[in-house]
CSV table of C-alpha atoms in Angstrom, one decimal:
chain,number,residue,atom,x,y,z
A,1,MET,CA,132.3,75.8,23.9
A,2,LYS,CA,129.7,78.4,24.9
A,3,GLN,CA,127.9,80.4,22.2
A,4,ASN,CA,129.6,83.7,23.2
A,5,GLU,CA,133.0,82.0,23.1
A,6,LEU,CA,132.2,80.6,19.6
A,7,GLU,CA,131.1,84.1,18.4
A,8,ARG,CA,134.3,85.7,19.8
A,9,LEU,CA,136.4,83.0,18.1
A,10,LEU,CA,134.6,83.5,14.8
A,11,GLN,CA,135.2,87.3,15.1
A,12,ILE,CA,138.9,86.8,15.6
A,13,ALA,CA,139.3,84.2,12.9
A,14,SER,CA,137.3,86.1,10.4
A,15,GLN,CA,139.4,89.2,10.9
A,16,ARG,CA,142.6,87.2,10.3
A,17,LEU,CA,141.1,85.5,7.2
A,18,GLY,CA,139.7,88.7,5.7
A,19,THR,CA,136.0,87.7,5.9
A,20,THR,CA,133.0,88.3,8.1
A,21,PRO,CA,132.0,86.1,11.1
A,22,GLU,CA,128.8,85.2,9.3
A,23,GLN,CA,130.5,84.1,6.1
A,24,LEU,CA,133.1,82.1,8.1
A,25,LYS,CA,130.4,80.3,10.0
A,26,GLN,CA,128.4,79.6,6.9
A,27,ASP,CA,131.4,78.3,5.0
A,28,ALA,CA,132.5,76.1,8.0
A,29,GLN,CA,129.0,74.7,8.3
A,30,GLN,CA,128.9,73.9,4.6
A,31,GLY,CA,132.4,72.4,4.7
A,32,GLN,CA,133.6,75.1,2.3
A,33,ILE,CA,136.7,76.5,4.0
A,34,SER,CA,139.1,75.9,1.2
A,35,ASP,CA,138.6,79.4,-0.1
A,36,LEU,CA,139.3,80.9,3.3
A,37,ILE,CA,142.4,78.9,4.0
A,38,SER,CA,143.8,79.7,0.6
A,39,ASN,CA,144.9,83.0,2.1
A,40,LEU,CA,147.1,81.2,4.6
A,41,ASP,CA,150.7,80.1,4.3
A,42,PRO,CA,150.6,76.7,2.5
A,43,VAL,CA,152.0,74.9,5.5
A,44,ASP,CA,149.6,76.6,7.9
A,45,ALA,CA,146.7,75.8,5.6
A,46,GLN,CA,147.7,72.1,5.4
A,47,ASN,CA,148.0,71.9,9.2
A,48,LEU,CA,144.6,73.7,9.7
A,49,GLN,CA,142.9,71.3,7.2
A,50,ARG,CA,144.4,68.3,9.0
A,51,VAL,CA,143.2,69.5,12.4
A,52,LEU,CA,139.8,70.5,11.2
A,53,SER,CA,139.3,67.1,9.6
A,54,ASP,CA,140.4,65.2,12.7
A,55,ARG,CA,138.2,65.7,15.8
A,56,ASN,CA,140.8,64.2,18.1
A,57,ALA,CA,143.6,66.4,16.7
A,58,ALA,CA,141.4,69.5,17.2
A,59,GLN,CA,140.7,68.5,20.8
A,60,GLN,CA,144.4,67.9,21.5
A,61,LEU,CA,145.2,71.3,20.1
A,62,LEU,CA,142.6,73.0,22.2
A,63,ASP,CA,143.8,71.1,25.3
A,64,THR,CA,147.4,72.5,25.0
A,65,PRO,CA,148.6,74.9,27.6
A,66,GLU,CA,149.2,77.5,24.9
A,67,ALA,CA,145.7,77.2,23.5
A,68,ARG,CA,144.2,77.4,27.0
A,69,GLU,CA,146.3,80.5,27.8
A,70,LEU,CA,145.2,82.1,24.5
A,71,MET,CA,141.6,81.4,25.1
A,72,LYS,CA,141.9,82.8,28.6
A,73,ARG,CA,143.5,86.0,27.3
A,74,LEU,CA,140.8,86.3,24.7
A,75,LYS,CA,138.2,85.6,27.4
A,76,LEU,CA,137.1,82.4,25.7
A,77,GLN,CA,137.2,80.3,28.9
């Protein structure tokens, strides 16, 4: 993922999680995302935690046609 793609993704995710891109990036780098995902539906939070902790699952998610289409629409590809 290119730097500008990552920044755009952080922007979108931070808006949905009610934080700033900088805080989201810092929390993710420090492995402290539990506070952020506490705002999500419990099932969504559990699924996100599973995907984030499994590199293969994350890659599989990103490789789906739906994810590719979303990234294309968001200009992340």
